[in-house]
Coordinates of C-alpha atoms in Angstrom, one line a residue:
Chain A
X1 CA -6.2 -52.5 -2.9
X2 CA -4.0 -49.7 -4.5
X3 CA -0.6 -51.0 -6.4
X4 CA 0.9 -47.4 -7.4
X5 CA 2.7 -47.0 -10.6
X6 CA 5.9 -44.4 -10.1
X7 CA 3.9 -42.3 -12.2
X8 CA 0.6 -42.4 -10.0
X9 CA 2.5 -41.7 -7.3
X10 CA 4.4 -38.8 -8.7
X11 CA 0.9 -37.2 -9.5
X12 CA -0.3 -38.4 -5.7
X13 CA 2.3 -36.3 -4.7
X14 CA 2.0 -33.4 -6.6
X15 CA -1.8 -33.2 -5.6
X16 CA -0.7 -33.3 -2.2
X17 CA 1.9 -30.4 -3.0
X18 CA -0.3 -28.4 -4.3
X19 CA -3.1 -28.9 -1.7
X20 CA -0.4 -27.5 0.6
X21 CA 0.8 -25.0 -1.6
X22 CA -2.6 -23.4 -1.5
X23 CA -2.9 -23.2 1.9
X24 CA 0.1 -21.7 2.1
X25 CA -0.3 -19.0 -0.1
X26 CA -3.5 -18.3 1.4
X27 CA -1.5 -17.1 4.2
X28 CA 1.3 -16.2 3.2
X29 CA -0.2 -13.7 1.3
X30 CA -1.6 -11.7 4.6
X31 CA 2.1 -11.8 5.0
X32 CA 3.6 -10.4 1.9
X33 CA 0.6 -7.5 1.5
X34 CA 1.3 -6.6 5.1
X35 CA 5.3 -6.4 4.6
X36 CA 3.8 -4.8 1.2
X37 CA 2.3 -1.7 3.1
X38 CA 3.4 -1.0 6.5
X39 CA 7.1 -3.0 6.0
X40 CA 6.0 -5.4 9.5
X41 CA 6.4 -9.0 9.5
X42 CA 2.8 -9.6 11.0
X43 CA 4.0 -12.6 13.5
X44 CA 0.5 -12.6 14.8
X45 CA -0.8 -13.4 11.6
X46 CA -0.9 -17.5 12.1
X47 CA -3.1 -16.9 15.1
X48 CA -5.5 -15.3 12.6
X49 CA -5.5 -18.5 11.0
X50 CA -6.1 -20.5 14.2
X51 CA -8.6 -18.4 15.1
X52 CA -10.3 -18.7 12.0
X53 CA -9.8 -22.3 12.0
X54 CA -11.9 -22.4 15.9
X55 CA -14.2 -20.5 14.6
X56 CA -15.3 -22.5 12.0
X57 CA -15.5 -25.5 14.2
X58 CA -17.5 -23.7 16.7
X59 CA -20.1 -22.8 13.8
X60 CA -20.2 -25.7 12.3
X61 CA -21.2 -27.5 15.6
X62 CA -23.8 -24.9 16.1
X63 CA -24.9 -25.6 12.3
X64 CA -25.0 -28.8 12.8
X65 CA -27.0 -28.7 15.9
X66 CA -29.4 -26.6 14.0
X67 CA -29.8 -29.7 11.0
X68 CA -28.2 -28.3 7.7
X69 CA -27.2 -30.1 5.4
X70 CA -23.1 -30.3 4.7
X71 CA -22.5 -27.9 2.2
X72 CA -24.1 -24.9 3.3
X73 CA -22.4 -25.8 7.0
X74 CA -19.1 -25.6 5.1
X75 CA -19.8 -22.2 3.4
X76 CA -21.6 -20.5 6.4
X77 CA -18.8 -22.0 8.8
X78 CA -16.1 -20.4 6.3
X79 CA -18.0 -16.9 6.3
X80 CA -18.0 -17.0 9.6
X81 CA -14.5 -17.8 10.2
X82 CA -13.4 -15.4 7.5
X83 CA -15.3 -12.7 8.9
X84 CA -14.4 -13.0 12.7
X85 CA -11.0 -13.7 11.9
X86 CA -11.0 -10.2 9.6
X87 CA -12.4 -8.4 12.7
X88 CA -9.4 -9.9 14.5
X89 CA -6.9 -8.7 12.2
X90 CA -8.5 -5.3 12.0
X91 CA -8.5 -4.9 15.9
X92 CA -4.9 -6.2 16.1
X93 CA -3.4 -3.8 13.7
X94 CA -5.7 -1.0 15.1
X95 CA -4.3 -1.4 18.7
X96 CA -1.2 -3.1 18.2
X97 CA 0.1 -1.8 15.4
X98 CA -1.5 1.5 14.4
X99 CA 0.0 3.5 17.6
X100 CA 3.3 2.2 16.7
X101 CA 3.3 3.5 13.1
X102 CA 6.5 6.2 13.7
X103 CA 8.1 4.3 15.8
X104 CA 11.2 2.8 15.2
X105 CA 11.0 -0.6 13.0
X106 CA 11.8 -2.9 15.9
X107 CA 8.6 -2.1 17.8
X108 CA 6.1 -3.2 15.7
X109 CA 7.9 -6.3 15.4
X110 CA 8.5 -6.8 19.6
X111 CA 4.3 -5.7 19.6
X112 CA 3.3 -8.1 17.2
X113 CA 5.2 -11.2 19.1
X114 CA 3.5 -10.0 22.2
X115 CA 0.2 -10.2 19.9
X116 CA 1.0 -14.0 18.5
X117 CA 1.7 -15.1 22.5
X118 CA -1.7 -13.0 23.6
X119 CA -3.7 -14.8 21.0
X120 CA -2.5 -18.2 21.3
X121 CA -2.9 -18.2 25.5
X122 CA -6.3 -16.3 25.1
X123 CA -7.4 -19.5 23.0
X124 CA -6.0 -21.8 25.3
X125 CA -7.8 -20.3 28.4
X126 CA -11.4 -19.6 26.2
X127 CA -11.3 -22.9 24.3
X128 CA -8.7 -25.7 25.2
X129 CA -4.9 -26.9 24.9
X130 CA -6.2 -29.9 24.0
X131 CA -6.2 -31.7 20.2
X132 CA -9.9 -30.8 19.0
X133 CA -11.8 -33.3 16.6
X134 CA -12.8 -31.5 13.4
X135 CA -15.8 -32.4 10.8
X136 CA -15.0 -33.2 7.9
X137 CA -17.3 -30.6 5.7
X138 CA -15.4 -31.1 2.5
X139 CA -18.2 -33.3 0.8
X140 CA -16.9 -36.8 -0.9
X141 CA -17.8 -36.5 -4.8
X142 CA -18.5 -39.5 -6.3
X143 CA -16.9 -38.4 -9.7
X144 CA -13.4 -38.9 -7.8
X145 CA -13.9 -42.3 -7.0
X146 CA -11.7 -43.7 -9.8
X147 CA -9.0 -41.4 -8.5
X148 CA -9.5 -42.1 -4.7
X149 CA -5.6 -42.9 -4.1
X150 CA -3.8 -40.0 -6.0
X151 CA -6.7 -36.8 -5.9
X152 CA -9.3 -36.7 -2.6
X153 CA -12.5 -34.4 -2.6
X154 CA -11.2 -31.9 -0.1
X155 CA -7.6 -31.8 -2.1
X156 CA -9.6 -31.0 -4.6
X157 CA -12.0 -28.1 -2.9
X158 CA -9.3 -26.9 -1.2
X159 CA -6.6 -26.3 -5.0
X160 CA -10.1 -24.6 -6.6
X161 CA -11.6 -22.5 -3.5
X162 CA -8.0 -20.9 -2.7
X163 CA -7.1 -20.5 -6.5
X164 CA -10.2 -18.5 -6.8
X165 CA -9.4 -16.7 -3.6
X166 CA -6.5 -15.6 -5.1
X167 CA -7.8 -14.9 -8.5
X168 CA -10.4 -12.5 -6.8
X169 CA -7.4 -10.9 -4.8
X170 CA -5.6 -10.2 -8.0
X171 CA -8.5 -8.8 -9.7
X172 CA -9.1 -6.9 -7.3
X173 CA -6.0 -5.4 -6.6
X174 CA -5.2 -4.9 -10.5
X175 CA -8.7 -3.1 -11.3
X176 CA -10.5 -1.7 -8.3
X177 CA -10.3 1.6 -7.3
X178 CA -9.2 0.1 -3.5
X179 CA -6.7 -2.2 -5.1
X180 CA -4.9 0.6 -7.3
X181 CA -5.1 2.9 -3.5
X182 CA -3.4 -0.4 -2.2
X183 CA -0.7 -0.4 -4.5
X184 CA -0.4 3.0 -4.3
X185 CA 0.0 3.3 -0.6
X186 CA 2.6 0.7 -0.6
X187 CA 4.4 2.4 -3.2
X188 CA 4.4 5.9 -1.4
X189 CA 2.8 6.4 1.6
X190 CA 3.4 9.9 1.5
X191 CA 2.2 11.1 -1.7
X192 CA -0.8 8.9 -0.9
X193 CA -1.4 11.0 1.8
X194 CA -1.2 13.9 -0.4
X195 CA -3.5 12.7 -2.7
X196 CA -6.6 12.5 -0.4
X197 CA -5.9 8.9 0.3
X198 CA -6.9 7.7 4.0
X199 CA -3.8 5.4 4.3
X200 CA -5.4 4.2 7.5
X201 CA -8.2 2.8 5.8
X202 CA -6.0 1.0 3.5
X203 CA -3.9 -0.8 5.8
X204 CA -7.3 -1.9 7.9
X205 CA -8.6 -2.6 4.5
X206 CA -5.3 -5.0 4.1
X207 CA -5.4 -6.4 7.0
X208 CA -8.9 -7.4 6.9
X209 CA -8.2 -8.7 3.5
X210 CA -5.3 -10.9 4.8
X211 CA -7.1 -12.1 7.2
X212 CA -9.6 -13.0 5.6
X213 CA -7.6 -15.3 3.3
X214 CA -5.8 -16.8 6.1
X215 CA -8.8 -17.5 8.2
X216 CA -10.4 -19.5 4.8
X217 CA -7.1 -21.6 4.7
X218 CA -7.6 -22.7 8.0
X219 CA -11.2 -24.0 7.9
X220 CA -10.0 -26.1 4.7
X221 CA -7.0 -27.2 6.4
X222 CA -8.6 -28.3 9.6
X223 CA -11.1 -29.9 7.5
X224 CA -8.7 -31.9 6.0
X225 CA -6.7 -33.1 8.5
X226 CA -9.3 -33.8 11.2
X227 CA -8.2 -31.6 14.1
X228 CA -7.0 -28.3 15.3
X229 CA -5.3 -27.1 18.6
X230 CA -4.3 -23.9 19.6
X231 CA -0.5 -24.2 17.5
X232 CA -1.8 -24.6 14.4
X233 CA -0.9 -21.0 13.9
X234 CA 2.0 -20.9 15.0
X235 CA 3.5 -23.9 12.7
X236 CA 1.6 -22.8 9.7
X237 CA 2.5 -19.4 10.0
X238 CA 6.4 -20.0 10.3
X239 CA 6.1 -22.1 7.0
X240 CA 3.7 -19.4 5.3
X241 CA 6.0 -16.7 6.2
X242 CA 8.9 -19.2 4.9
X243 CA 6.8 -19.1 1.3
X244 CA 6.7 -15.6 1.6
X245 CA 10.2 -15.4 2.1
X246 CA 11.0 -17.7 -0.6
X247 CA 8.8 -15.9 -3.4
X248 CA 10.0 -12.6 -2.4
X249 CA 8.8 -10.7 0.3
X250 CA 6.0 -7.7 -0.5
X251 CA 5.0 -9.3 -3.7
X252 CA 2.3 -11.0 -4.1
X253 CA 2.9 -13.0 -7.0
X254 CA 5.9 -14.4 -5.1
X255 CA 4.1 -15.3 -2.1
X256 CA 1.8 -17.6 -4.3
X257 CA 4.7 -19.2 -6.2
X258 CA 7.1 -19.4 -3.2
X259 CA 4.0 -21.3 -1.7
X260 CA 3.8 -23.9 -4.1
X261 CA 7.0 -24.5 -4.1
X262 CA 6.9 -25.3 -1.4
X263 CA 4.4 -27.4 -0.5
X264 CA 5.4 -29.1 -3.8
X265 CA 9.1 -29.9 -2.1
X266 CA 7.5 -30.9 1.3
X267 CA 5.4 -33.4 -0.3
X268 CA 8.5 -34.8 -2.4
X269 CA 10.9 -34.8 0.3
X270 CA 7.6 -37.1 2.6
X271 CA 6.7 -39.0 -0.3
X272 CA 10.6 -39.8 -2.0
X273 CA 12.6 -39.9 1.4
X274 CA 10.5 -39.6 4.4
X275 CA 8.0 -37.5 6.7
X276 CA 10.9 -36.8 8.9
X277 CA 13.1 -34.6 6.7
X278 CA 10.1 -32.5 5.5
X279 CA 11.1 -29.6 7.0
X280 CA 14.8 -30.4 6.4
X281 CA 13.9 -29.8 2.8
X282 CA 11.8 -26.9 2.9
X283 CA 14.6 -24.9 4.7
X284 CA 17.3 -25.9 2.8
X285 CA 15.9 -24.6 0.0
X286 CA 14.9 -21.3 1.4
X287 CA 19.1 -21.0 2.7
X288 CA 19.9 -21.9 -1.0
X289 CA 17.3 -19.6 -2.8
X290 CA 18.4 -16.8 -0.3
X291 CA 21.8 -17.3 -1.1
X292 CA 21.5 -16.8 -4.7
X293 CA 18.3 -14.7 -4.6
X294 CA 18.7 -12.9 -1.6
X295 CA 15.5 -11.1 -2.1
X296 CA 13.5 -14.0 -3.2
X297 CA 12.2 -15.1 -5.7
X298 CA 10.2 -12.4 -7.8
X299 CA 11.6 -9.7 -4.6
X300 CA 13.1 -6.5 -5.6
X301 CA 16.5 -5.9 -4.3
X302 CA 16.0 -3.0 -2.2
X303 CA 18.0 -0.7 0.4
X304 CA 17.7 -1.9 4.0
X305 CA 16.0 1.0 5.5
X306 CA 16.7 -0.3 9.2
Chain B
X1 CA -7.6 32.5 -0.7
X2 CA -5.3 31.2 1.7
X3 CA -3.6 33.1 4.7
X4 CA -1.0 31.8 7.0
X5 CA -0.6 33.8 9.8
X6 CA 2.7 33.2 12.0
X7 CA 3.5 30.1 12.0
X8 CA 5.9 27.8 13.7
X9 CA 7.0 24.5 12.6
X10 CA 9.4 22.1 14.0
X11 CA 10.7 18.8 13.3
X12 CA 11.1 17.7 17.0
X13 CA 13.2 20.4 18.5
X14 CA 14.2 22.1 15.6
X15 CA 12.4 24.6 14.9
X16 CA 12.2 25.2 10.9
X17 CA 9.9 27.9 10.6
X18 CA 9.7 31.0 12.7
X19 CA 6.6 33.2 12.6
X20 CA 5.9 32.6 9.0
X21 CA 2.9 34.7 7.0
X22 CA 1.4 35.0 4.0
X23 CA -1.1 35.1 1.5
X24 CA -2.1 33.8 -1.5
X25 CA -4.9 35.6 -3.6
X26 CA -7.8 34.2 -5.8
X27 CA -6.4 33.5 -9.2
X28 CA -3.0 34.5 -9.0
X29 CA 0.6 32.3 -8.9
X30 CA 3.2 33.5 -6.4
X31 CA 6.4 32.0 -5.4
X32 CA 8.3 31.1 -2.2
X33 CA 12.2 31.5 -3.1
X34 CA 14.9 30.7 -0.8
X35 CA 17.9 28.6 -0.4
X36 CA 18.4 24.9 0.4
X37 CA 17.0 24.6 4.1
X38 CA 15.5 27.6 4.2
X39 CA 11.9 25.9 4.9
X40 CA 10.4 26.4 1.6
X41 CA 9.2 22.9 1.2
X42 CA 8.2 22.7 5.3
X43 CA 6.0 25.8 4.6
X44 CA 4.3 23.7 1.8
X45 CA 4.2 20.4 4.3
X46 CA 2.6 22.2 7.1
X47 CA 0.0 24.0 4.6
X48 CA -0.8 20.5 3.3
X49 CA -1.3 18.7 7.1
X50 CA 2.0 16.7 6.7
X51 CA 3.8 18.6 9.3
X52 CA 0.4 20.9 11.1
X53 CA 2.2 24.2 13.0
X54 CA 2.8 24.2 16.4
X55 CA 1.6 27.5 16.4
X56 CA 0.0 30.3 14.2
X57 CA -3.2 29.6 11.8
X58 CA -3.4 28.6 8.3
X59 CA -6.6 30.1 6.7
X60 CA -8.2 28.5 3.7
X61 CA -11.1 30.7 2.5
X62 CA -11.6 31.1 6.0
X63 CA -11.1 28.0 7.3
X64 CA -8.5 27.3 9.6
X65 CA -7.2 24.4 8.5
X66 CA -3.8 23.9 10.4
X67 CA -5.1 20.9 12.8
X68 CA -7.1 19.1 9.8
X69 CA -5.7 15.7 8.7
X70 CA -3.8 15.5 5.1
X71 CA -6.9 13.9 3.4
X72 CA -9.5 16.0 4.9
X73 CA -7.1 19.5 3.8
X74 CA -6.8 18.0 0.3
X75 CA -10.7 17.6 0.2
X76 CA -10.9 21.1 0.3
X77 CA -9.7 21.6 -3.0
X78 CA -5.1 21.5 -2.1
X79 CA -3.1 19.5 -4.0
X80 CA 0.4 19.5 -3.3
X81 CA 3.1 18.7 -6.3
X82 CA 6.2 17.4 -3.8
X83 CA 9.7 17.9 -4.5
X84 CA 10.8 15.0 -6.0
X85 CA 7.4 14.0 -7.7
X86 CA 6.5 11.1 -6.2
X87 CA 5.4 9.2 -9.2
X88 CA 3.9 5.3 -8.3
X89 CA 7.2 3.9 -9.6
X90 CA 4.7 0.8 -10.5
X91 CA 1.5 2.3 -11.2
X92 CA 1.2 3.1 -15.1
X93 CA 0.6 6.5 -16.4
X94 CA -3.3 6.2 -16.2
X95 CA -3.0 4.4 -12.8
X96 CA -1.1 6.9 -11.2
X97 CA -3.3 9.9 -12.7
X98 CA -6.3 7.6 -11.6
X99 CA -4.9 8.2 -7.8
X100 CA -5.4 11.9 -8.8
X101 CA -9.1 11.4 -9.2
X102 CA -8.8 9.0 -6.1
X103 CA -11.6 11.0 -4.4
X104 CA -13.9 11.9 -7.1
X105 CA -17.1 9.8 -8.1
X106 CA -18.1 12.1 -11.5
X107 CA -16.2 9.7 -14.3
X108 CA -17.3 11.6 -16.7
X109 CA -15.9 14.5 -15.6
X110 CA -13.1 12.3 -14.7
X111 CA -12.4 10.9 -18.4
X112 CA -12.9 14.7 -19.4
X113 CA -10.2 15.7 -17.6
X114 CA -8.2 12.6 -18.6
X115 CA -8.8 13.9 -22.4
X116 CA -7.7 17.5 -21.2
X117 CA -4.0 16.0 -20.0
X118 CA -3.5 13.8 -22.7
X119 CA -4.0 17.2 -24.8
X120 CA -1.6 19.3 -23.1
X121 CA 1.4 16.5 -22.6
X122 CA 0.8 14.2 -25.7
X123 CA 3.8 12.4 -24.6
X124 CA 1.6 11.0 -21.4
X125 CA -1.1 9.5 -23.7
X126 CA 1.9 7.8 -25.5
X127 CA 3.1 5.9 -22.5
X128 CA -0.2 5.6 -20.5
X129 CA 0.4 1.8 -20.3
X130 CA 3.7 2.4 -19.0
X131 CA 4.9 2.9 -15.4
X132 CA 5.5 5.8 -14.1
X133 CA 8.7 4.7 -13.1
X134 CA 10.4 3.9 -17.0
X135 CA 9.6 7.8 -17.4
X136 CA 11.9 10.0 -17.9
X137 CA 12.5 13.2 -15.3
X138 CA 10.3 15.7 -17.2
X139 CA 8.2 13.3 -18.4
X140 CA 7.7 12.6 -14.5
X141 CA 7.0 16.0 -13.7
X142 CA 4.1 16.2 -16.6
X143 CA 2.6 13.2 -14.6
X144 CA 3.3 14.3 -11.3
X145 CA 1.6 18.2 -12.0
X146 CA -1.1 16.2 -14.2
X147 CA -1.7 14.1 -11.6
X148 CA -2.6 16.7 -9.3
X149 CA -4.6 18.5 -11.7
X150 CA -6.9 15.4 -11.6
X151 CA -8.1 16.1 -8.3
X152 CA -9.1 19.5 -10.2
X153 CA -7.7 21.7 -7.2
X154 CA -8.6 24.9 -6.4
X155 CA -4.6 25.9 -5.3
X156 CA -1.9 23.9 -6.7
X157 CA 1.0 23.7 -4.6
X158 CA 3.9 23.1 -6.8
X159 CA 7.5 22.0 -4.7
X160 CA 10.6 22.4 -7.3
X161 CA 8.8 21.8 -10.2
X162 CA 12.4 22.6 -12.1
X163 CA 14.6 19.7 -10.4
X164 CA 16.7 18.0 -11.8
X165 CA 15.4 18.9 -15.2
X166 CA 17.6 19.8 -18.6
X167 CA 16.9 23.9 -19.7
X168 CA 14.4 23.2 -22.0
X169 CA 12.0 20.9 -20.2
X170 CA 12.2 23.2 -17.6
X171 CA 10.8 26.1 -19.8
X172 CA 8.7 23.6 -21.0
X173 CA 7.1 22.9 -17.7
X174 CA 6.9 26.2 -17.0
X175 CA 4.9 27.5 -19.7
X176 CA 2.6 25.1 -18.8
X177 CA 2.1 26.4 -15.2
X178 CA 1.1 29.1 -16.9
X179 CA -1.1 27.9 -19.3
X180 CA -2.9 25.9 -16.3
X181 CA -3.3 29.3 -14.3
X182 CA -4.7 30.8 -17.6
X183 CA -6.9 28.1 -18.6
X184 CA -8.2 26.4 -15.5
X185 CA -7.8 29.3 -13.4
X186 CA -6.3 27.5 -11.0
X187 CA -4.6 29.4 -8.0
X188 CA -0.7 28.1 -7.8
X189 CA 1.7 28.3 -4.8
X190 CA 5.4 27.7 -6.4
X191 CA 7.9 26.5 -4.5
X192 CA 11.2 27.4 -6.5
X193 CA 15.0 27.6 -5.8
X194 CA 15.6 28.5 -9.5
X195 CA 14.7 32.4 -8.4
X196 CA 15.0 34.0 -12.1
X197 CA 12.4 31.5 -14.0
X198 CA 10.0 31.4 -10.6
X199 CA 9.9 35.3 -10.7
X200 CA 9.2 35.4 -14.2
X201 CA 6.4 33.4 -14.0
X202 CA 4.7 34.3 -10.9
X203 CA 3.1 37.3 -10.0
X204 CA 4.0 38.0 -6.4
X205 CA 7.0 37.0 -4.7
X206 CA 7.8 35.9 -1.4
X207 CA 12.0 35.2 0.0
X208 CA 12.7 33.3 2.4
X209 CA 15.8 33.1 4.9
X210 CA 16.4 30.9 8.1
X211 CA 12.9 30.1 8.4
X212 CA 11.8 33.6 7.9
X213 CA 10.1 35.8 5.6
X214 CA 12.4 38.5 4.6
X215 CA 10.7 40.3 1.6
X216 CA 7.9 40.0 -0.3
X217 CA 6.9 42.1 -3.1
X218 CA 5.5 42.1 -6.9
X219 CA 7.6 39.4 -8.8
X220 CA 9.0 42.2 -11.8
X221 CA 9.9 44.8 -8.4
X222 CA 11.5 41.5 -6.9
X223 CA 13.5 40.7 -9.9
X224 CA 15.1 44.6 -10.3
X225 CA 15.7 44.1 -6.4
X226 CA 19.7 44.4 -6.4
X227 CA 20.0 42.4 -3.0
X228 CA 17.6 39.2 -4.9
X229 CA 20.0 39.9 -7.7
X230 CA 22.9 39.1 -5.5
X231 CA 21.3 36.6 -3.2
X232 CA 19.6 34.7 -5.6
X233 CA 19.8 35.7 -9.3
X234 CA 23.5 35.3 -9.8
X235 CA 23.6 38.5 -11.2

């Protein structure tokens, strides 16, 4: 039996913000590079996630089946979500985006809602509408026991696998010779262009990297809460794109801290006033940040090119 | 070296270029003058695969390389220099002359050539943990033509390398176009709408009006011309 202390409980909930927070930026950050690079608000991008999350609980029951043992389900289940979902994302942007590249800015946009609805029906007539039960493959550590009511094993996986998911991301968009193209490409399409640069590569290459990312935060996600269904995305993706938003969007630095913040505001609104006004929260402080910071947090004010 | 032969170029019905030739030989620097508009910076576009012709031929070394994709054209050994510069505003100095050598996999010869630029514009080794965008206009231009040399091109395409720039830096720049065409024997194309200085540096000399090549001559025989006096030399 648990007695929380106010202070117990303020670290409880911070866990729990930052638990969201990473799963957030995760996917907020297919967001942001996207916007980064091509200027489209990838609405389709959630689906990746839900995607990724099916996949992994399509794996893992095969794994299962097959008799290994928990961890190495979880990894191979995530690889195998991250790299089906990346083939999704590459596929999407090749035929839904790619051919819309000159066209006028509202296109791509209209083409990638039209994606988001094809995806999300596609699941529900290859898997189910229904809720889906999913494993939990986040092992319980015995070192946590002491801790069991403010810091669980998968809150735990899930802050250290997607911090080093984004450490890898910065590295390797601060020092690789694909990272500095990225940058590049985003900064001047053009001149990229003129500098031998295949700039379709790079946005595949951004995609697939997105994805990637997004299709990882929904196998620790659904292992976490226990089930999936074919909206996952769709909810997830609205609040990843509102982190996006929030930090800034295009910069990827933002999208991480806009993402903490918040899942750290979501799970102080549940835990100080109640489950119901989550959202309440969360969107009231985008209104207020956009208000001051009209182009988030760590955004660049720039000229609307519409 | 490179031969365009009659091209047209448009920009969805409007047609910018009409019938365009010429030539560029092996070691030399000529120069495209014209006024604003007059498709100087479209002839460099469509050599480069931004804009490809909708007719004619664009020969390089033999090659026609008018349908060939931006990437495949710079391969070849084509860098283009654009109006404007086009530094990565948030790429540092070594970042954005990194892009130069985007394609190249000898890093020795890559830091070579790094050691080369820092040599001729000192001022770039200064700032090469800065971005390119707290640079100042020439400074810009010294990144924006080193850049380019990175890719160690056979025919630099340079596109108003004198914008926007005070007197001095100009001649500054310009000396160096020479001293690049000197040194590294590198062919240049030089796209200029300051007509005196581009004359006096390049050899040959191209005008062009409307879309249309009007003269072309030596650069000295196009400088005592009294109707490019007029037109373009103020004189």
């Amino acid at each position: 039996m648990y007695c929380y202390a106010p202070m117990e409980y303020f670290i409880e909930l911070t866990f729990s913000g930052l638990t969201r927070g990473s799963i957030y930026a995760l996917i907020a950050l297919g967001y942001t590079m996207v916007y980064g690079i091509i200027g489209l608000i990838n609405f389709a991008h959630g689906e990746i996630y839900m995607i990724g999350a099916f996949t992994a609980l399509i794996a893992s029951s095969v794994l299962t089946y097959l008799g290994l043992p928990l961890p190495a389900i979880l990894i191979l289940a995530a690889l195998a979500a991250i790299i089906w979902s990346a083939a999704y994302g590459y596929t999407m942007e090749k035929i839904a985006y790619r051919p819309l590249r000159d066209a006028p800015r509202l296109s791509p946009l209209i083409s990638a809602i039209g994606m988001s609805i094809f995806l999300q029906n596609y699941v529900q007539l290859a898997q189910t509408a229904d809720y889906l039960p999913f494993p939990a493959l986040i092992p319980e550590f015995d070192f946590l026991e002491p801790y069991a009511g403010i810091v669980g094993s998968t809150d735990l996986v899930i802050l250290v696998v997607s911090a080093l998911g984004m450490i890898g991301l910065m590295l390797l968009i601060k020092y690789t010779r694909t990272g500095k193209a990225m940058r590049a490409t985003a900064q001047d399409k053009k001149m990229a262009l003129l500098l031998g640069i295949n700039v379709d590569r790079i946005i595949s290459i951004t995609f697939i990297i997105g994805s990637g990312l997004a299709a990882l935060g929904g196998v620790l996600i659904a292992s976490h809460i226990g089930q999936i269904n074919l909206y996952i995305g769709f909810i997830a993706g609205i609040k990843a794109f509102t982190a996006a938003v929030l930090g800034g969007i295009g910069s990827i630095p933002g999208a991480v801290l806009g993402s903490y913040i918040l899942g750290l505001t979501e799970a102080f609104a549940t835990g100080y006033v109640s489950s119901d006004y989550e959202d309440v929260f969360a969107f009231s402080l985008l209104v207020l940040i956009l208000i001051f910071r009209p182009a988030g947090l760590l955004g660049k004010a720039t000229i609307e090119k519409v | 070296m490179l031969e365009i032969k009659n091209i047209d170029v448009f920009y969805g019905n409007i047609q910018a270029l009409h019938g365009v030739s010429l030539r560029v030989n092996q070691g030399e620097i000529i120069t495209l003058i014209g006024a604003n508009g007059a498709g100087k910076s479209t002839t460099l576009m469509a050599i480069s695969g931004i804009v490809p012709p909708r007719s004619g031929s664009i020969l390089f070394e033999g090659r026609d390389i008018s349908a060939m994709a931006a990437d495949e054209i710079f391969k070849l050994g084509l860098c283009q220099v654009p109006e404007g510069r086009h530094i990565f505003p948030e790429l540092t100095v070594t970042e954005n002359l990194d892009m130069g050598a985007f394609l190249r996999r000898d890093s020795k010869g890559i830091a070579q050539d790094l050691e080369y630029i820092y040599q001729l514009f000192p001022i770039l080794a200064k700032r090469r943990h800065q971005p390119g965008g707290n640079l100042s206009g020439g400074e810009q231009q010294m990144l924006a033509i080193s850049r380019a040399l990175m890719s160690r091109p056979r025919l630099l395409l340079l596109d108003e390398p004198s914008m926007g720039l005070a007197p001095l830096i100009t001649k500054q720049i310009f000396d160096i176009i020479r001293t690049i065409n000197q040194e590294q024997h590198t062919t240049i194309f030089l796209v200029e709408q300051n007509a005196n200085l581009a004359l006096q540096t390049a050899h040959r000399g191209y005008v062009l009006e409307n879309g249309r090549v009007v003269m072309q001559d030596q650069a000295a025989e196009l400088l005592s011309n009294t109707a490019i006096q007029k037109a373009y030399l103020g004189i």
